[in-house]
PDB file of C-alpha atoms in Angstrom:
ATOM      1  CA  MET A   1       0.223   0.204   0.325  1.00 85.00           C
ATOM      2  CA  GLU A   2       1.708   3.884  -1.166  1.00 95.00           C
ATOM      3  CA  ASN A   3       1.630   5.835   1.366  1.00 96.00           C
ATOM      4  CA  ILE A   4      -1.032   9.434   1.257  1.00 98.00           C
ATOM      5  CA  SER A   5       0.106  12.801   2.286  1.00 98.00           C
ATOM      6  CA  ILE A   6      -2.637  14.701   4.194  1.00 98.00           C
ATOM      7  CA  ILE A   7      -1.839  18.399   4.362  1.00 98.00           C
ATOM      8  CA  VAL A   8      -3.239  20.708   7.301  1.00 98.00           C
ATOM      9  CA  PRO A   9      -3.175  24.495   6.672  1.00 97.00           C
ATOM     10  CA  VAL A  10      -3.560  25.748  10.462  1.00 97.00           C
ATOM     11  CA  TYR A  11      -3.847  29.655  11.535  1.00 96.00           C
ATOM     12  CA  SER A  12      -5.339  30.478  14.990  1.00 95.00           C
ATOM     13  CA  CYS A  13      -8.255  27.264  15.035  1.00 96.00           C
ATOM     14  CA  GLU A  14      -7.313  25.845  19.053  1.00 97.00           C
ATOM     15  CA  LYS A  15     -10.809  24.930  19.562  1.00 95.00           C
ATOM     16  CA  TYR A  16     -11.470  22.547  16.882  1.00 96.00           C
ATOM     17  CA  ILE A  17      -7.461  21.751  15.768  1.00 98.00           C
ATOM     18  CA  GLY A  18      -7.446  18.895  17.988  1.00 98.00           C
ATOM     19  CA  LYS A  19     -10.266  17.377  16.757  1.00 97.00           C
ATOM     20  CA  CYS A  20      -9.098  17.272  12.862  1.00 98.00           C
ATOM     21  CA  ILE A  21      -6.042  15.974  13.833  1.00 98.00           C
ATOM     22  CA  LYS A  22      -7.743  12.956  16.347  1.00 98.00           C
ATOM     23  CA  SER A  23     -10.024  12.402  13.025  1.00 98.00           C
ATOM     24  CA  ILE A  24      -6.968  11.751  10.643  1.00 98.00           C
ATOM     25  CA  GLN A  25      -5.849   9.114  12.946  1.00 98.00           C
ATOM     26  CA  LYS A  26      -8.183   7.661  13.629  1.00 98.00           C
ATOM     27  CA  GLN A  27      -8.615   6.214   9.583  1.00 98.00           C
ATOM     28  CA  THR A  28      -8.451   2.920   9.034  1.00 98.00           C
ATOM     29  CA  TYR A  29      -5.925   3.161   5.979  1.00 98.00           C
ATOM     30  CA  LYS A  30      -2.465   3.257   8.080  1.00 96.00           C
ATOM     31  CA  ASN A  31      -0.173   4.181   5.093  1.00 97.00           C
ATOM     32  CA  TRP A  32      -0.124   7.904   5.893  1.00 98.00           C
ATOM     33  CA  ASN A  33       1.662  11.165   7.285  1.00 98.00           C
ATOM     34  CA  LEU A  34       0.481  14.654   8.000  1.00 98.00           C
ATOM     35  CA  ILE A  35       1.532  17.732   7.218  1.00 98.00           C
ATOM     36  CA  LEU A  36       0.207  20.748   9.159  1.00 98.00           C
ATOM     37  CA  VAL A  37       1.139  23.924   8.625  1.00 98.00           C
ATOM     38  CA  ASP A  38       1.318  26.489  11.393  1.00 98.00           C
ATOM     39  CA  ASP A  39       0.778  29.629   8.837  1.00 97.00           C
ATOM     40  CA  GLY A  40       1.667  32.434  12.073  1.00 97.00           C
ATOM     41  CA  SER A  41      -1.372  31.679  14.339  1.00 96.00           C
ATOM     42  CA  ALA A  42      -2.023  33.610  16.676  1.00 96.00           C
ATOM     43  CA  ASP A  43      -3.197  31.402  19.768  1.00 97.00           C
ATOM     44  CA  ARG A  44      -2.198  28.430  20.319  1.00 97.00           C
ATOM     45  CA  SER A  45      -2.861  25.765  17.677  1.00 97.00           C
ATOM     46  CA  GLY A  46       0.912  25.521  16.510  1.00 97.00           C
ATOM     47  CA  ALA A  47       1.895  24.736  20.248  1.00 98.00           C
ATOM     48  CA  ILE A  48      -1.372  22.464  20.020  1.00 98.00           C
ATOM     49  CA  CYS A  49       0.171  20.643  16.631  1.00 98.00           C
ATOM     50  CA  ASP A  50       2.955  20.508  17.848  1.00 98.00           C
ATOM     51  CA  GLY A  51       1.919  18.172  21.333  1.00 98.00           C
ATOM     52  CA  PHE A  52       0.492  15.727  19.035  1.00 98.00           C
ATOM     53  CA  ALA A  53       3.812  15.580  16.862  1.00 98.00           C
ATOM     54  CA  GLN A  54       6.010  14.852  19.988  1.00 98.00           C
ATOM     55  CA  LYS A  55       3.554  11.990  20.412  1.00 98.00           C
ATOM     56  CA  ASP A  56       2.830  10.056  16.745  1.00 98.00           C
ATOM     57  CA  ASN A  57       6.004  10.596  14.562  1.00 97.00           C
ATOM     58  CA  ARG A  58       3.937   9.976  11.379  1.00 97.00           C
ATOM     59  CA  ILE A  59       2.915  14.486  12.060  1.00 98.00           C
ATOM     60  CA  THR A  60       6.005  16.844  11.029  1.00 98.00           C
ATOM     61  CA  VAL A  61       4.501  20.132  11.634  1.00 98.00           C
ATOM     62  CA  ILE A  62       5.435  23.079   9.956  1.00 98.00           C
ATOM     63  CA  HIS A  63       5.990  26.687  10.989  1.00 98.00           C
ATOM     64  CA  GLN A  64       5.807  30.258   8.967  1.00 97.00           C
ATOM     65  CA  GLU A  65       4.995  33.979   9.292  1.00 97.00           C
ATOM     66  CA  ASN A  66       1.720  33.922   8.103  1.00 94.00           C
ATOM     67  CA  LYS A  67       1.360  33.917   4.178  1.00 90.00           C
ATOM     68  CA  GLY A  68      -1.738  32.895   3.782  1.00 86.00           C
ATOM     69  CA  SER A  69      -3.903  29.075   3.443  1.00 87.00           C
ATOM     70  CA  VAL A  70      -2.530  28.892  -0.756  1.00 86.00           C
ATOM     71  CA  GLU A  71       1.072  29.654   0.759  1.00 90.00           C
ATOM     72  CA  ALA A  72       0.130  27.181   3.820  1.00 93.00           C
ATOM     73  CA  ARG A  73      -0.951  24.438   1.619  1.00 93.00           C
ATOM     74  CA  LYS A  74       2.268  24.884  -1.298  1.00 93.00           C
ATOM     75  CA  ALA A  75       4.151  24.891   1.506  1.00 96.00           C
ATOM     76  CA  GLY A  76       2.796  21.647   2.561  1.00 97.00           C
ATOM     77  CA  VAL A  77       2.716  20.380  -1.063  1.00 97.00           C
ATOM     78  CA  LEU A  78       6.226  21.036  -1.511  1.00 96.00           C
ATOM     79  CA  SER A  79       7.834  19.721   1.724  1.00 97.00           C
ATOM     80  CA  ARG A  80       9.893  16.963   1.583  1.00 96.00           C
ATOM     81  CA  GLU A  81       7.567  15.091   3.727  1.00 96.00           C
ATOM     82  CA  ALA A  82       4.908  15.963   1.359  1.00 97.00           C
ATOM     83  CA  GLN A  83       7.159  14.996  -2.366  1.00 97.00           C
ATOM     84  CA  LYS A  84       8.457  11.626  -1.272  1.00 96.00           C
ATOM     85  CA  ASN A  85       5.030  10.887  -1.023  1.00 97.00           C
ATOM     86  CA  PRO A  86       2.596   9.348  -4.557  1.00 97.00           C
ATOM     87  CA  TRP A  87      -0.882  10.702  -2.987  1.00 98.00           C
ATOM     88  CA  ILE A  88      -1.950  14.054  -1.543  1.00 98.00           C
ATOM     89  CA  MET A  89      -4.701  14.988   0.570  1.00 98.00           C
ATOM     90  CA  MET A  90      -6.063  18.122   1.105  1.00 97.00           C
ATOM     91  CA  CYS A  91      -8.189  18.727   5.118  1.00 98.00           C
ATOM     92  CA  ASP A  92      -8.758  22.314   6.488  1.00 96.00           C
ATOM     93  CA  ALA A  93      -7.902  22.702  10.105  1.00 97.00           C
ATOM     94  CA  ASP A  94     -11.825  23.337  11.410  1.00 95.00           C
ATOM     95  CA  ASP A  95     -13.146  20.298   9.822  1.00 96.00           C
ATOM     96  CA  THR A  96     -13.086  16.318  10.014  1.00 97.00           C
ATOM     97  CA  MET A  97     -12.472  12.866   7.997  1.00 97.00           C
ATOM     98  CA  PRO A  98     -14.177  10.103   8.353  1.00 97.00           C
ATOM     99  CA  PRO A  99     -12.475   6.643   9.424  1.00 98.00           C
ATOM    100  CA  ASP A 100     -12.655   5.342   6.231  1.00 98.00           C
ATOM    101  CA  ALA A 101     -11.977   7.961   4.438  1.00 98.00           C
ATOM    102  CA  LEU A 102      -8.557   7.291   3.255  1.00 98.00           C
ATOM    103  CA  GLU A 103      -9.176   3.877   2.697  1.00 98.00           C
ATOM    104  CA  LYS A 104     -11.974   4.583  -0.216  1.00 98.00           C
ATOM    105  CA  LEU A 105     -10.489   7.113  -1.716  1.00 98.00           C
ATOM    106  CA  TYR A 106      -6.588   4.518  -1.964  1.00 98.00           C
ATOM    107  CA  TYR A 107      -8.970   1.863  -2.826  1.00 98.00           C
ATOM    108  CA  ALA A 108     -11.181   3.442  -5.368  1.00 98.00           C
ATOM    109  CA  ALA A 109      -7.538   4.533  -7.059  1.00 97.00           C
ATOM    110  CA  LYS A 110      -6.263   1.183  -7.500  1.00 97.00           C
ATOM    111  CA  LYS A 111      -8.547  -0.145  -8.390  1.00 97.00           C
ATOM    112  CA  TYR A 112     -10.400   2.261 -11.493  1.00 97.00           C
ATOM    113  CA  SER A 113      -6.584   3.869 -11.911  1.00 96.00           C
ATOM    114  CA  THR A 114      -7.563   7.062 -11.940  1.00 96.00           C
ATOM    115  CA  GLU A 115      -5.759  10.061 -11.209  1.00 94.00           C
ATOM    116  CA  MET A 116      -8.074  11.504  -9.333  1.00 98.00           C
ATOM    117  CA  VAL A 117     -10.789  10.344  -6.847  1.00 98.00           C
ATOM    118  CA  VAL A 118     -13.569  12.573  -5.505  1.00 98.00           C
ATOM    119  CA  GLY A 119     -16.077  11.843  -2.523  1.00 97.00           C
ATOM    120  CA  GLN A 120     -18.597  14.127  -1.103  1.00 96.00           C
ATOM    121  CA  SER A 121     -18.090  16.238   1.818  1.00 95.00           C
ATOM    122  CA  VAL A 122     -21.825  16.653   4.376  1.00 93.00           C
ATOM    123  CA  ARG A 123     -21.839  20.148   6.280  1.00 90.00           C
ATOM    124  CA  MET A 124     -21.653  19.686  10.193  1.00 85.00           C
ATOM    125  CA  TYR A 125     -22.941  21.887  12.861  1.00 80.00           C
ATOM    126  CA  LYS A 126     -21.648  21.290  16.513  1.00 78.00           C
ATOM    127  CA  GLY A 127     -21.083  17.919  15.748  1.00 78.00           C
ATOM    128  CA  LEU A 128     -24.534  17.240  14.029  1.00 80.00           C
ATOM    129  CA  ARG A 129     -24.965  16.552  10.478  1.00 82.00           C
ATOM    130  CA  LEU A 130     -27.605  18.399   8.740  1.00 80.00           C
ATOM    131  CA  PRO A 131     -29.535  17.111   5.685  1.00 75.00           C
ATOM    132  CA  SER A 132     -28.825  18.685   2.430  1.00 74.00           C
ATOM    133  CA  LYS A 133     -32.564  19.085   0.390  1.00 71.00           C
ATOM    134  CA  TRP A 134     -30.292  19.471  -2.818  1.00 76.00           C
ATOM    135  CA  MET A 135     -26.762  17.111  -4.252  1.00 85.00           C
ATOM    136  CA  PRO A 136     -25.131  17.568  -7.099  1.00 87.00           C
ATOM    137  CA  PRO A 137     -25.531  15.447  -9.945  1.00 91.00           C
ATOM    138  CA  CYS A 138     -22.573  14.251 -10.126  1.00 95.00           C
ATOM    139  CA  PHE A 139     -23.043  12.587  -6.537  1.00 95.00           C
ATOM    140  CA  GLN A 140     -27.173  11.993  -7.389  1.00 93.00           C
ATOM    141  CA  ILE A 141     -25.320   8.074  -8.160  1.00 95.00           C
ATOM    142  CA  GLU A 142     -24.620   4.593  -6.487  1.00 94.00           C
ATOM    143  CA  GLN A 143     -21.612   3.180  -8.123  1.00 97.00           C
ATOM    144  CA  PRO A 144     -18.661   5.196  -8.422  1.00 97.00           C
ATOM    145  CA  GLN A 145     -17.830   6.851 -12.036  1.00 98.00           C
ATOM    146  CA  LEU A 146     -14.983   6.611 -13.374  1.00 98.00           C
ATOM    147  CA  TYR A 147     -14.650   9.946 -15.943  1.00 98.00           C
ATOM    148  CA  THR A 148     -12.401  10.191 -19.447  1.00 97.00           C
ATOM    149  CA  HIS A 149     -10.763  13.299 -19.642  1.00 97.00           C
ATOM    150  CA  ASP A 150     -13.622  14.529 -23.030  1.00 97.00           C
ATOM    151  CA  GLU A 151     -16.383  13.342 -20.385  1.00 97.00           C
ATOM    152  CA  ILE A 152     -14.231  15.589 -17.538  1.00 97.00           C
ATOM    153  CA  ILE A 153     -14.091  18.369 -20.321  1.00 97.00           C
ATOM    154  CA  ASP A 154     -18.393  18.085 -21.710  1.00 96.00           C
ATOM    155  CA  SER A 155     -20.230  17.089 -17.772  1.00 95.00           C
ATOM    156  CA  LEU A 156     -17.688  18.464 -15.097  1.00 96.00           C
ATOM    157  CA  PHE A 157     -15.848  21.518 -15.774  1.00 97.00           C
ATOM    158  CA  ILE A 158     -18.151  23.531 -16.419  1.00 95.00           C
ATOM    159  CA  SER A 159     -18.915  23.933 -13.163  1.00 95.00           C
ATOM    160  CA  TYR A 160     -15.290  25.623 -12.790  1.00 94.00           C
ATOM    161  CA  PHE A 161     -17.670  28.829 -14.583  1.00 93.00           C
ATOM    162  CA  GLY A 162     -20.676  28.881 -12.423  1.00 84.00           C
ATOM    163  CA  ILE A 163     -22.886  26.228 -12.776  1.00 82.00           C
ATOM    164  CA  THR A 164     -22.806  23.629 -10.289  1.00 83.00           C
ATOM    165  CA  ASN A 165     -21.834  19.987 -10.960  1.00 88.00           C
ATOM    166  CA  PHE A 166     -19.028  18.780  -9.851  1.00 94.00           C
ATOM    167  CA  PRO A 167     -17.603  20.498  -6.550  1.00 94.00           C
ATOM    168  CA  VAL A 168     -14.692  23.196  -7.338  1.00 94.00           C
ATOM    169  CA  ASN A 169     -12.920  22.907  -3.648  1.00 94.00           C
ATOM    170  CA  LEU A 170      -9.905  21.191  -2.647  1.00 95.00           C
ATOM    171  CA  VAL A 171     -10.985  18.754   0.605  1.00 97.00           C
ATOM    172  CA  ALA A 172     -12.188  15.904  -0.539  1.00 97.00           C
ATOM    173  CA  LYS A 173     -10.055  14.464  -2.988  1.00 98.00           C
ATOM    174  CA  LEU A 174      -7.335  12.401  -3.162  1.00 98.00           C
ATOM    175  CA  TYR A 175      -4.255  13.135  -5.486  1.00 98.00           C
ATOM    176  CA  ARG A 176      -0.950  12.321  -7.257  1.00 97.00           C
ATOM    177  CA  THR A 177       1.402  14.030  -6.118  1.00 97.00           C
ATOM    178  CA  GLU A 178       2.946  15.445  -9.322  1.00 96.00           C
ATOM    179  CA  GLN A 179      -0.156  16.729 -10.544  1.00 95.00           C
ATOM    180  CA  LEU A 180      -1.323  18.840  -7.181  1.00 95.00           C
ATOM    181  CA  THR A 181       2.485  20.274  -7.429  1.00 95.00           C
ATOM    182  CA  LYS A 182       2.425  21.941 -10.935  1.00 93.00           C
ATOM    183  CA  ALA A 183      -0.817  23.054  -9.948  1.00 91.00           C
ATOM    184  CA  LEU A 184       0.589  25.458  -6.844  1.00 88.00           C
ATOM    185  CA  ASP A 185       3.036  26.397  -9.928  1.00 81.00           C
ATOM    186  CA  PHE A 186       2.002  30.391  -9.497  1.00 80.00           C
ATOM    187  CA  ALA A 187       1.779  33.454  -8.280  1.00 74.00           C
ATOM    188  CA  PRO A 188      -1.281  33.839  -5.427  1.00 72.00           C
ATOM    189  CA  VAL A 189      -4.736  35.361  -7.158  1.00 76.00           C
ATOM    190  CA  VAL A 190      -6.592  35.920  -4.613  1.00 70.00           C
ATOM    191  CA  LYS A 191      -6.761  36.473  -0.864  1.00 64.00           C
ATOM    192  CA  PHE A 192      -9.451  34.276   0.034  1.00 63.00           C
ATOM    193  CA  MET A 193     -12.162  33.669  -1.748  1.00 64.00           C
ATOM    194  CA  GLY A 194     -11.928  31.049  -4.771  1.00 68.00           C
ATOM    195  CA  GLU A 195      -8.263  30.147  -3.278  1.00 83.00           C
ATOM    196  CA  ASP A 196      -9.775  26.325  -4.017  1.00 88.00           C
ATOM    197  CA  LEU A 197     -10.741  26.870  -7.405  1.00 90.00           C
ATOM    198  CA  ILE A 198      -7.982  28.588  -8.519  1.00 90.00           C
ATOM    199  CA  VAL A 199      -5.805  25.826  -7.681  1.00 92.00           C
ATOM    200  CA  THR A 200      -8.278  22.777  -9.080  1.00 95.00           C
ATOM    201  CA  ILE A 201      -9.399  24.858 -11.844  1.00 94.00           C
ATOM    202  CA  ARG A 202      -5.222  23.518 -12.917  1.00 94.00           C
ATOM    203  CA  ILE A 203      -5.470  19.927 -11.937  1.00 96.00           C
ATOM    204  CA  THR A 204      -9.018  18.845 -13.260  1.00 96.00           C
ATOM    205  CA  PRO A 205      -8.676  19.635 -17.544  1.00 96.00           C
ATOM    206  CA  GLU A 206      -5.329  17.769 -16.790  1.00 95.00           C
ATOM    207  CA  VAL A 207      -6.773  14.620 -15.349  1.00 96.00           C
ATOM    208  CA  LYS A 208      -6.988  11.826 -18.245  1.00 95.00           C
ATOM    209  CA  ASN A 209      -9.750  10.223 -15.687  1.00 97.00           C
ATOM    210  CA  LEU A 210     -10.933  10.656 -12.379  1.00 98.00           C
ATOM    211  CA  VAL A 211     -13.522   8.447 -10.408  1.00 98.00           C
ATOM    212  CA  ILE A 212     -16.549  10.179  -8.069  1.00 98.00           C
ATOM    213  CA  LEU A 213     -17.833   8.056  -5.567  1.00 98.00           C
ATOM    214  CA  PRO A 214     -21.059   8.336  -4.229  1.00 96.00           C
ATOM    215  CA  ASP A 215     -19.509   7.563  -0.131  1.00 96.00           C
ATOM    216  CA  VAL A 216     -18.854  10.918   2.133  1.00 96.00           C
ATOM    217  CA  VAL A 217     -15.757  11.257   2.436  1.00 98.00           C
ATOM    218  CA  TYR A 218     -15.372  14.585   4.204  1.00 97.00           C
ATOM    219  CA  ASN A 219     -16.935  16.233   7.146  1.00 96.00           C
ATOM    220  CA  TYR A 220     -17.870  20.086   6.806  1.00 94.00           C
ATOM    221  CA  ARG A 221     -18.250  22.047   9.157  1.00 91.00           C
ATOM    222  CA  ILE A 222     -20.256  25.790   8.986  1.00 85.00           C
ATOM    223  CA  GLY A 223     -19.688  29.097  10.161  1.00 73.00           C
ATOM    224  CA  GLY A 224     -16.012  29.093   9.000  1.00 55.00           C
ATOM    225  CA  GLY A 225     -14.605  32.251   7.553  1.00 48.00           C
ATOM    226  CA  THR A 226     -16.623  31.863   4.260  1.00 44.00           C
ATOM    227  CA  SER A 227     -19.141  33.273   5.686  1.00 44.00           C
ATOM    228  CA  LYS A 228     -17.863  36.153   6.783  1.00 48.00           C
ATOM    229  CA  PHE A 229     -17.686  39.928   5.317  1.00 48.00           C
ATOM    230  CA  MET A 230     -14.941  39.732   2.815  1.00 53.00           C
ATOM    231  CA  PRO A 231     -14.729  43.900   2.263  1.00 56.00           C
ATOM    232  CA  TYR A 232     -12.752  42.360  -0.985  1.00 63.00           C
ATOM    233  CA  MET A 233     -14.808  40.608  -2.181  1.00 66.00           C
ATOM    234  CA  MET A 234     -14.711  42.024  -5.670  1.00 69.00           C
ATOM    235  CA  ASP A 235     -11.513  42.605  -6.384  1.00 76.00           C
ATOM    236  CA  ASP A 236     -10.997  38.459  -5.543  1.00 79.00           C
ATOM    237  CA  PHE A 237     -14.276  38.161  -7.868  1.00 76.00           C
ATOM    238  CA  ALA A 238     -12.675  40.229 -10.313  1.00 80.00           C
ATOM    239  CA  SER A 239      -9.458  38.227 -10.584  1.00 83.00           C
ATOM    240  CA  LEU A 240     -11.259  35.019 -10.513  1.00 86.00           C
ATOM    241  CA  TYR A 241     -13.254  35.928 -13.666  1.00 88.00           C
ATOM    242  CA  THR A 242     -10.401  37.268 -15.266  1.00 88.00           C
ATOM    243  CA  TYR A 243      -8.183  34.124 -14.562  1.00 91.00           C
ATOM    244  CA  LYS A 244     -11.111  31.881 -15.642  1.00 91.00           C
ATOM    245  CA  GLN A 245     -11.240  34.099 -18.299  1.00 93.00           C
ATOM    246  CA  GLN A 246      -8.437  31.963 -19.291  1.00 93.00           C
ATOM    247  CA  PHE A 247     -10.218  28.779 -18.624  1.00 95.00           C
ATOM    248  CA  ALA A 248     -12.801  29.228 -20.871  1.00 95.00           C
ATOM    249  CA  GLU A 249     -10.387  29.499 -23.521  1.00 95.00           C
ATOM    250  CA  LYS A 250      -8.264  26.620 -23.330  1.00 95.00           C
ATOM    251  CA  TYR A 251     -10.152  24.118 -22.311  1.00 96.00           C
ATOM    252  CA  PRO A 252     -12.737  24.538 -24.999  1.00 95.00           C
ATOM    253  CA  MET A 253     -16.449  23.244 -23.798  1.00 95.00           C
ATOM    254  CA  PRO A 254     -20.479  22.781 -25.223  1.00 95.00           C
ATOM    255  CA  GLN A 255     -21.341  25.327 -22.466  1.00 94.00           C
ATOM    256  CA  ASP A 256     -21.616  28.886 -22.446  1.00 93.00           C
ATOM    257  CA  ALA A 257     -18.810  29.989 -19.920  1.00 92.00           C
ATOM    258  CA  LYS A 258     -18.707  33.041 -20.326  1.00 91.00           C
ATOM    259  CA  PHE A 259     -23.047  33.311 -20.043  1.00 91.00           C
ATOM    260  CA  ASN A 260     -22.192  31.144 -16.501  1.00 89.00           C
ATOM    261  CA  MET A 261     -20.017  33.350 -14.969  1.00 88.00           C
ATOM    262  CA  ASP A 262     -22.052  36.843 -16.057  1.00 87.00           C
ATOM    263  CA  VAL A 263     -24.310  35.112 -14.811  1.00 86.00           C
ATOM    264  CA  GLU A 264     -22.730  34.437 -12.194  1.00 80.00           C
ATOM    265  CA  LEU A 265     -20.746  37.860 -12.184  1.00 74.00           C
ATOM    266  CA  MET A 266     -23.970  39.859 -11.382  1.00 75.00           C
ATOM    267  CA  ASN A 267     -25.299  37.541  -8.458  1.00 73.00           C
ATOM    268  CA  THR A 268     -21.694  38.072  -6.959  1.00 67.00           C
ATOM    269  CA  THR A 269     -22.142  41.417  -7.082  1.00 64.00           C
ATOM    270  CA  LYS A 270     -25.893  41.640  -5.744  1.00 58.00           C
ATOM    271  CA  THR A 271     -24.667  39.657  -2.624  1.00 59.00           C
ATOM    272  CA  HIS A 272     -21.628  41.687  -2.020  1.00 53.00           C
ATOM    273  CA  PHE A 273     -23.397  44.948  -1.951  1.00 52.00           C
ATOM    274  CA  LEU A 274     -26.233  43.521   0.506  1.00 54.00           C
ATOM    275  CA  GLN A 275     -23.210  42.947   3.058  1.00 58.00           C
ATOM    276  CA  CYS A 276     -21.550  46.482   1.917  1.00 54.00           C
ATOM    277  CA  LEU A 277     -24.839  48.238   3.495  1.00 50.00           C
ATOM    278  CA  THR A 278     -25.866  45.425   6.068  1.00 57.00           C
ATOM    279  CA  ASN A 279     -22.073  45.567   7.527  1.00 59.00           C
ATOM    280  CA  GLY A 280     -22.079  49.349   8.170  1.00 54.00           C
ATOM    281  CA  GLY A 281     -17.851  48.897   7.128  1.00 57.00           C
ATOM    282  CA  PHE A 282     -17.907  51.338   4.272  1.00 55.00           C
ATOM    283  CA  THR A 283     -18.159  54.920   4.477  1.00 57.00           C
ATOM    284  CA  GLN A 284     -20.021  56.870   0.546  1.00 56.00           C
ATOM    285  CA  GLN A 285     -16.290  56.711  -0.935  1.00 57.00           C
ATOM    286  CA  GLN A 286     -15.871  53.453  -0.846  1.00 55.00           C
ATOM    287  CA  LEU A 287     -19.612  51.498  -1.911  1.00 53.00           C
ATOM    288  CA  THR A 288     -18.610  54.481  -4.336  1.00 57.00           C
ATOM    289  CA  ASP A 289     -15.623  52.239  -5.387  1.00 60.00           C
ATOM    290  CA  GLU A 290     -16.979  48.919  -5.354  1.00 52.00           C
ATOM    291  CA  VAL A 291     -19.445  50.591  -8.265  1.00 53.00           C
ATOM    292  CA  LYS A 292     -16.855  51.034 -10.272  1.00 55.00           C
ATOM    293  CA  LYS A 293     -15.079  48.327 -10.168  1.00 55.00           C
ATOM    294  CA  VAL A 294     -18.426  45.770 -11.486  1.00 52.00           C
ATOM    295  CA  MET A 295     -18.548  48.630 -14.064  1.00 49.00           C
ATOM    296  CA  GLU A 296     -15.192  48.655 -15.257  1.00 55.00           C
TER     297      GLU A 296
END
């Protein structure tokens, strides 16, 4: 059995990081090593990580100045510990993984000789699994579904341009190390919004095939940073819009990606201005500047 590296960027999450680490230690698939990247935490997160590493030699801790989650993930992926293993999985510090997550992902990769394996995520709140009224079409299956490269472009890749058929986040996926390493070789594009997408949009159209599992392999804790007001949302979204245009041109799809991107831009703009008005953190001049960003 091959080794899997699990990369966890850690920033000021002392309340949750212990649960995250313990969920990885409980994995039924035992050939793994955990790389915790302490991204300049302002609380006890770094010390908690060190405590786990002292007791478990499968755990490595990297301490660095705060550079953001993209750079923290990059530090983990490029580390010597990760580069010596053929597979990598990502996990956020305030989330957890079911005990059989690695086992299901790895054995699917070997059974289908695939370069990426994608599993389902469920939303968790205070330890309770929240029911979901809607499931992305790609997960509406009873058996694993294998996609060739052409099928990925025709059916799944449009999800990066405003259609929700395939999850674009980094977590709940198993990657070949060399592909993820290559995908991370670029300068940061955003501050926060879309930080997963800017990486996975580079990987997905490059793989020869991938398999989607109906199984849950990730527990996502709701109430994290993505639910908070972001004053730089439009800056990030404008950068994303330009960034995604390049990939839409490079990998032509049967769907109208430009139309979907424009609809997404309109909806994001409405959400942003509603937050600006209700939050009260912007001056009239700042609101005017935000309008100009959209008009440009």
